């Protein structure tokens, strides 16, 4: 999105809030915007995507068919955006960087609010999805997928010969923080499979889902960068490694023509540790 408005990810956050609350005013209030500003941002998102997402009446908002598809995809992007922040802010990554550069101070945050990166002194932004803001300088870092993972003991107990849905039935750790977590879309040898994960455990935070998977609670569907360390250390194993969620691009953005040295140092430190695919 261009022309000084919200970036697409922020607009999608606002759209998701509007769908879930059924109100522009409530969605705008949560994002620090007036009702009219929220309405304009959604209208700009619709123009950017070339589709009507919401039908407005004097009493309520209703979601169009295109809006429902965008809502489900937006849930995935927002869930994984939070996971990316968790991965970037991982204690081991930050501790190693600060030991190497003890005079630097890091302030890592995720926000739903509209920000002015220059005015607020933001040096570096990590963003999921395609680049749309021409006012920022950017560099594509790679892509990630979502993988099915479980503890070695759980994987050993699974029937590796059974169809994927039967293999996972009743053994999933479900992410309940979005409607997307209640439907898994995977691509593999048999094409695209959509399934509703079933199990006895669910959690509204990605970090909790990951912890439960490591502890042997079941199979989780997680961003590859969030589980790469646990897989390398043997705490997790990929389940059906020929099946995965669709790839999503990750980019680094900054406001200056040249990336400040302190931000470049952190980006150079972080990028290999995110273990993104170079695609």
GROMACS .gro file of C-alpha atoms in nm, residues 39-275:
model
  237
   39UNK     CA    1  -1.268   0.299   0.737
   40UNK     CA    2  -1.030   0.473   0.495
   41UNK     CA    3  -0.754   0.223   0.571
   42UNK     CA    4  -0.984  -0.072   0.499
   43UNK     CA    5  -1.100   0.097   0.179
   44UNK     CA    6  -0.737   0.144   0.075
   45UNK     CA    7  -0.667  -0.223   0.150
   46UNK     CA    8  -0.963  -0.325  -0.066
   47UNK     CA    9  -0.835  -0.105  -0.348
   48UNK     CA   10  -0.485  -0.247  -0.306
   49UNK     CA   11  -0.615  -0.607  -0.324
   50UNK     CA   12  -0.873  -0.531  -0.593
   51UNK     CA   13  -1.162  -0.689  -0.403
   52UNK     CA   14  -1.447  -0.591  -0.172
   53UNK     CA   15  -1.372  -0.744   0.169
   54UNK     CA   16  -1.653  -0.608   0.386
   55UNK     CA   17  -2.014  -0.511   0.326
   56UNK     CA   18  -2.113  -0.211   0.538
   57UNK     CA   19  -2.463  -0.133   0.663
   58UNK     CA   20  -2.583   0.108   0.928
   59UNK     CA   21  -2.608  -0.178   1.179
   60UNK     CA   22  -2.324  -0.420   1.110
   61UNK     CA   23  -2.033  -0.537   0.899
   62UNK     CA   24  -2.050  -0.860   0.700
   63UNK     CA   25  -1.758  -1.039   0.538
   64UNK     CA   26  -1.763  -1.114   0.165
   65UNK     CA   27  -1.638  -1.441   0.018
   66UNK     CA   28  -1.313  -1.270  -0.083
   67UNK     CA   29  -1.294  -1.111   0.261
   68UNK     CA   30  -1.321  -1.450   0.430
   69UNK     CA   31  -1.029  -1.582   0.222
   70UNK     CA   32  -0.821  -1.274   0.304
   71UNK     CA   33  -0.916  -1.304   0.672
   72UNK     CA   34  -0.791  -1.664   0.690
   73UNK     CA   35  -0.463  -1.576   0.516
   74UNK     CA   36  -0.420  -1.266   0.732
   75UNK     CA   37  -0.454  -1.481   1.043
   76UNK     CA   38  -0.162  -1.693   0.923
   77UNK     CA   39   0.055  -1.389   0.845
   78UNK     CA   40  -0.015  -1.225   1.181
   79UNK     CA   41   0.047  -1.548   1.371
   80UNK     CA   42   0.379  -1.597   1.195
   81UNK     CA   43   0.473  -1.230   1.230
   82UNK     CA   44   0.450  -1.278   1.607
   83UNK     CA   45   0.657  -1.595   1.581
   84UNK     CA   46   0.919  -1.408   1.380
   85UNK     CA   47   0.948  -1.147   1.657
   86UNK     CA   48   0.983  -1.428   1.912
   87UNK     CA   49   1.257  -1.586   1.702
   88UNK     CA   50   1.442  -1.257   1.654
   89UNK     CA   51   1.419  -1.183   2.025
   90UNK     CA   52   1.529  -1.530   2.134
   91UNK     CA   53   1.748  -1.504   2.443
   92UNK     CA   54   2.040  -1.695   2.294
   93UNK     CA   55   2.049  -1.480   1.980
   94UNK     CA   56   2.025  -1.151   2.169
   95UNK     CA   57   2.272  -1.256   2.438
   96UNK     CA   58   2.533  -1.356   2.181
   97UNK     CA   59   2.493  -1.027   1.995
   98UNK     CA   60   2.518  -0.811   2.307
   99UNK     CA   61   2.827  -0.998   2.422
  100UNK     CA   62   2.989  -0.921   2.087
  101UNK     CA   63   2.872  -0.556   2.092
  102UNK     CA   64   2.825  -0.464   2.460
  103UNK     CA   65   2.787  -0.089   2.398
  104UNK     CA   66   2.476  -0.131   2.182
  105UNK     CA   67   2.122  -0.139   2.323
  106UNK     CA   68   1.839  -0.336   2.161
  107UNK     CA   69   1.470  -0.252   2.177
  108UNK     CA   70   1.274  -0.524   1.994
  109UNK     CA   71   0.897  -0.495   1.967
  110UNK     CA   72   0.592  -0.591   1.764
  111UNK     CA   73   0.312  -0.338   1.733
  112UNK     CA   74  -0.028  -0.321   1.570
  113UNK     CA   75  -0.027   0.059   1.574
  114UNK     CA   76   0.055   0.278   1.278
  115UNK     CA   77   0.406   0.417   1.327
  116UNK     CA   78   0.633   0.674   1.168
  117UNK     CA   79   0.962   0.486   1.154
  118UNK     CA   80   1.165   0.806   1.112
  119UNK     CA   81   0.993   1.001   1.390
  120UNK     CA   82   1.007   0.708   1.631
  121UNK     CA   83   1.370   0.627   1.557
  122UNK     CA   84   1.312   0.274   1.424
  123UNK     CA   85   1.635   0.149   1.268
  124UNK     CA   86   1.525  -0.187   1.129
  125UNK     CA   87   1.196  -0.358   1.044
  126UNK     CA   88   1.139  -0.728   0.974
  127UNK     CA   89   0.836  -0.787   0.755
  128UNK     CA   90   0.651  -1.092   0.627
  129UNK     CA   91   0.496  -1.106   0.281
  130UNK     CA   92   0.562  -0.901  -0.035
  131UNK     CA   93   0.721  -0.556  -0.017
  132UNK     CA   94   0.466  -0.282  -0.084
  133UNK     CA   95   0.596   0.038   0.079
  134UNK     CA   96   0.811   0.230  -0.172
  135UNK     CA   97   0.919   0.481   0.095
  136UNK     CA   98   1.139   0.219   0.264
  137UNK     CA   99   1.461   0.059   0.149
  138UNK     CA  100   1.454  -0.317   0.172
  139UNK     CA  101   1.639  -0.642   0.133
  140UNK     CA  102   1.482  -0.982   0.090
  141UNK     CA  103   1.621  -1.224   0.349
  142UNK     CA  104   1.462  -1.545   0.224
  143UNK     CA  105   1.149  -1.749   0.276
  144UNK     CA  106   1.016  -1.991   0.534
  145UNK     CA  107   0.760  -2.268   0.535
  146UNK     CA  108   0.545  -2.418   0.808
  147UNK     CA  109   0.649  -2.767   0.913
  148UNK     CA  110   0.481  -3.050   1.098
  149UNK     CA  111   0.699  -3.128   1.401
  150UNK     CA  112   0.687  -3.348   1.709
  151UNK     CA  113   0.917  -3.499   1.969
  152UNK     CA  114   1.116  -3.810   1.864
  153UNK     CA  115   0.897  -4.028   2.090
  154UNK     CA  116   0.576  -3.904   1.926
  155UNK     CA  117   0.717  -3.953   1.575
  156UNK     CA  118   0.821  -4.309   1.661
  157UNK     CA  119   0.465  -4.387   1.772
  158UNK     CA  120   0.305  -4.257   1.451
  159UNK     CA  121   0.204  -4.494   1.171
  160UNK     CA  122   0.433  -4.379   0.892
  161UNK     CA  123   0.241  -4.580   0.632
  162UNK     CA  124  -0.102  -4.432   0.703
  163UNK     CA  125  -0.248  -4.138   0.505
  164UNK     CA  126  -0.142  -3.804   0.649
  165UNK     CA  127  -0.481  -3.718   0.799
  166UNK     CA  128  -0.508  -4.059   0.968
  167UNK     CA  129  -0.152  -4.032   1.095
  168UNK     CA  130  -0.225  -3.703   1.270
  169UNK     CA  131  -0.583  -3.770   1.383
  170UNK     CA  132  -0.618  -3.694   1.755
  171UNK     CA  133  -0.247  -3.620   1.797
  172UNK     CA  134  -0.230  -3.249   1.709
  173UNK     CA  135  -0.139  -2.956   1.932
  174UNK     CA  136  -0.371  -2.687   1.798
  175UNK     CA  137  -0.297  -2.314   1.783
  176UNK     CA  138  -0.619  -2.152   1.908
  177UNK     CA  139  -0.507  -1.791   1.872
  178UNK     CA  140  -0.667  -1.762   1.528
  179UNK     CA  141  -0.920  -1.940   1.310
  180UNK     CA  142  -0.633  -2.033   1.079
  181UNK     CA  143  -0.488  -2.261   1.343
  182UNK     CA  144  -0.806  -2.467   1.321
  183UNK     CA  145  -0.740  -2.555   0.956
  184UNK     CA  146  -0.405  -2.677   0.824
  185UNK     CA  147  -0.324  -2.632   0.454
  186UNK     CA  148  -0.032  -2.845   0.337
  187UNK     CA  149   0.131  -2.921   0.005
  188UNK     CA  150   0.296  -3.256  -0.064
  189UNK     CA  151   0.321  -3.554  -0.299
  190UNK     CA  152  -0.058  -3.587  -0.327
  191UNK     CA  153  -0.111  -3.217  -0.395
  192UNK     CA  154  -0.282  -2.980  -0.153
  193UNK     CA  155  -0.451  -3.113   0.160
  194UNK     CA  156  -0.669  -2.909   0.395
  195UNK     CA  157  -0.745  -3.069   0.729
  196UNK     CA  158  -0.890  -2.971   1.063
  197UNK     CA  159  -0.633  -3.073   1.327
  198UNK     CA  160  -0.769  -3.268   1.622
  199UNK     CA  161  -0.616  -3.328   1.962
  200UNK     CA  162  -0.665  -3.282   2.334
  201UNK     CA  163  -0.439  -2.977   2.372
  202UNK     CA  164  -0.457  -2.625   2.231
  203UNK     CA  165  -0.287  -2.294   2.312
  204UNK     CA  166  -0.336  -1.934   2.203
  205UNK     CA  167   0.039  -1.854   2.191
  206UNK     CA  168   0.282  -1.997   1.938
  207UNK     CA  169   0.556  -2.026   2.199
  208UNK     CA  170   0.330  -2.245   2.415
  209UNK     CA  171   0.241  -2.468   2.118
  210UNK     CA  172   0.613  -2.510   2.048
  211UNK     CA  173   0.688  -2.593   2.411
  212UNK     CA  174   0.410  -2.854   2.419
  213UNK     CA  175   0.545  -3.016   2.104
  214UNK     CA  176   0.895  -3.036   2.252
  215UNK     CA  177   0.750  -3.196   2.566
  216UNK     CA  178   0.585  -3.471   2.361
  217UNK     CA  179   0.225  -3.347   2.369
  218UNK     CA  180   0.166  -3.408   1.998
  219UNK     CA  181   0.224  -3.279   1.646
  220UNK     CA  182   0.239  -2.902   1.582
  221UNK     CA  183   0.246  -2.698   1.261
  222UNK     CA  184   0.509  -2.428   1.312
  223UNK     CA  185   0.715  -2.176   1.108
  224UNK     CA  186   1.043  -2.336   1.002
  225UNK     CA  187   1.255  -2.061   1.161
  226UNK     CA  188   1.082  -2.115   1.496
  227UNK     CA  189   1.171  -2.485   1.512
  228UNK     CA  190   1.507  -2.500   1.331
  229UNK     CA  191   1.711  -2.491   1.653
  230UNK     CA  192   1.502  -2.761   1.824
  231UNK     CA  193   1.532  -2.983   1.517
  232UNK     CA  194   1.909  -2.932   1.501
  233UNK     CA  195   1.940  -3.018   1.871
  234UNK     CA  196   1.723  -3.329   1.840
  235UNK     CA  197   1.434  -3.206   2.054
  236UNK     CA  198   1.198  -3.209   1.756
  237UNK     CA  199   1.169  -3.413   1.436
  238UNK     CA  200   0.982  -3.325   1.120
  239UNK     CA  201   0.670  -3.532   1.067
  240UNK     CA  202   0.605  -3.618   0.700
  241UNK     CA  203   0.891  -3.393   0.580
  242UNK     CA  204   0.762  -3.401   0.222
  243UNK     CA  205   0.457  -3.203   0.341
  244UNK     CA  206   0.473  -2.833   0.434
  245UNK     CA  207   0.282  -2.508   0.433
  246UNK     CA  208   0.333  -2.257   0.147
  247UNK     CA  209   0.654  -2.046   0.148
  248UNK     CA  210   0.632  -1.690   0.283
  249UNK     CA  211   0.895  -1.422   0.209
  250UNK     CA  212   1.075  -1.228   0.485
  251UNK     CA  213   1.240  -0.890   0.425
  252UNK     CA  214   1.441  -0.637   0.622
  253UNK     CA  215   1.336  -0.271   0.577
  254UNK     CA  216   1.489   0.057   0.685
  255UNK     CA  217   1.416   0.425   0.637
  256UNK     CA  218   1.756   0.561   0.539
  257UNK     CA  219   1.928   0.520   0.204
  258UNK     CA  220   2.208   0.340   0.384
  259UNK     CA  221   2.136   0.100   0.670
  260UNK     CA  222   2.288   0.238   0.995
  261UNK     CA  223   2.594   0.042   1.103
  262UNK     CA  224   2.441  -0.073   1.432
  263UNK     CA  225   2.136  -0.209   1.250
  264UNK     CA  226   2.355  -0.376   0.987
  265UNK     CA  227   2.554  -0.548   1.261
  266UNK     CA  228   2.236  -0.688   1.415
  267UNK     CA  229   2.092  -0.791   1.078
  268UNK     CA  230   2.415  -0.969   0.982
  269UNK     CA  231   2.409  -1.147   1.319
  270UNK     CA  232   2.040  -1.239   1.301
  271UNK     CA  233   1.993  -1.349   0.939
  272UNK     CA  234   2.186  -1.680   0.948
  273UNK     CA  235   2.028  -1.764   1.283
  274UNK     CA  236   1.677  -1.736   1.139
  275UNK     CA  237   1.777  -2.015   0.896
   0.00000   0.00000   0.00000
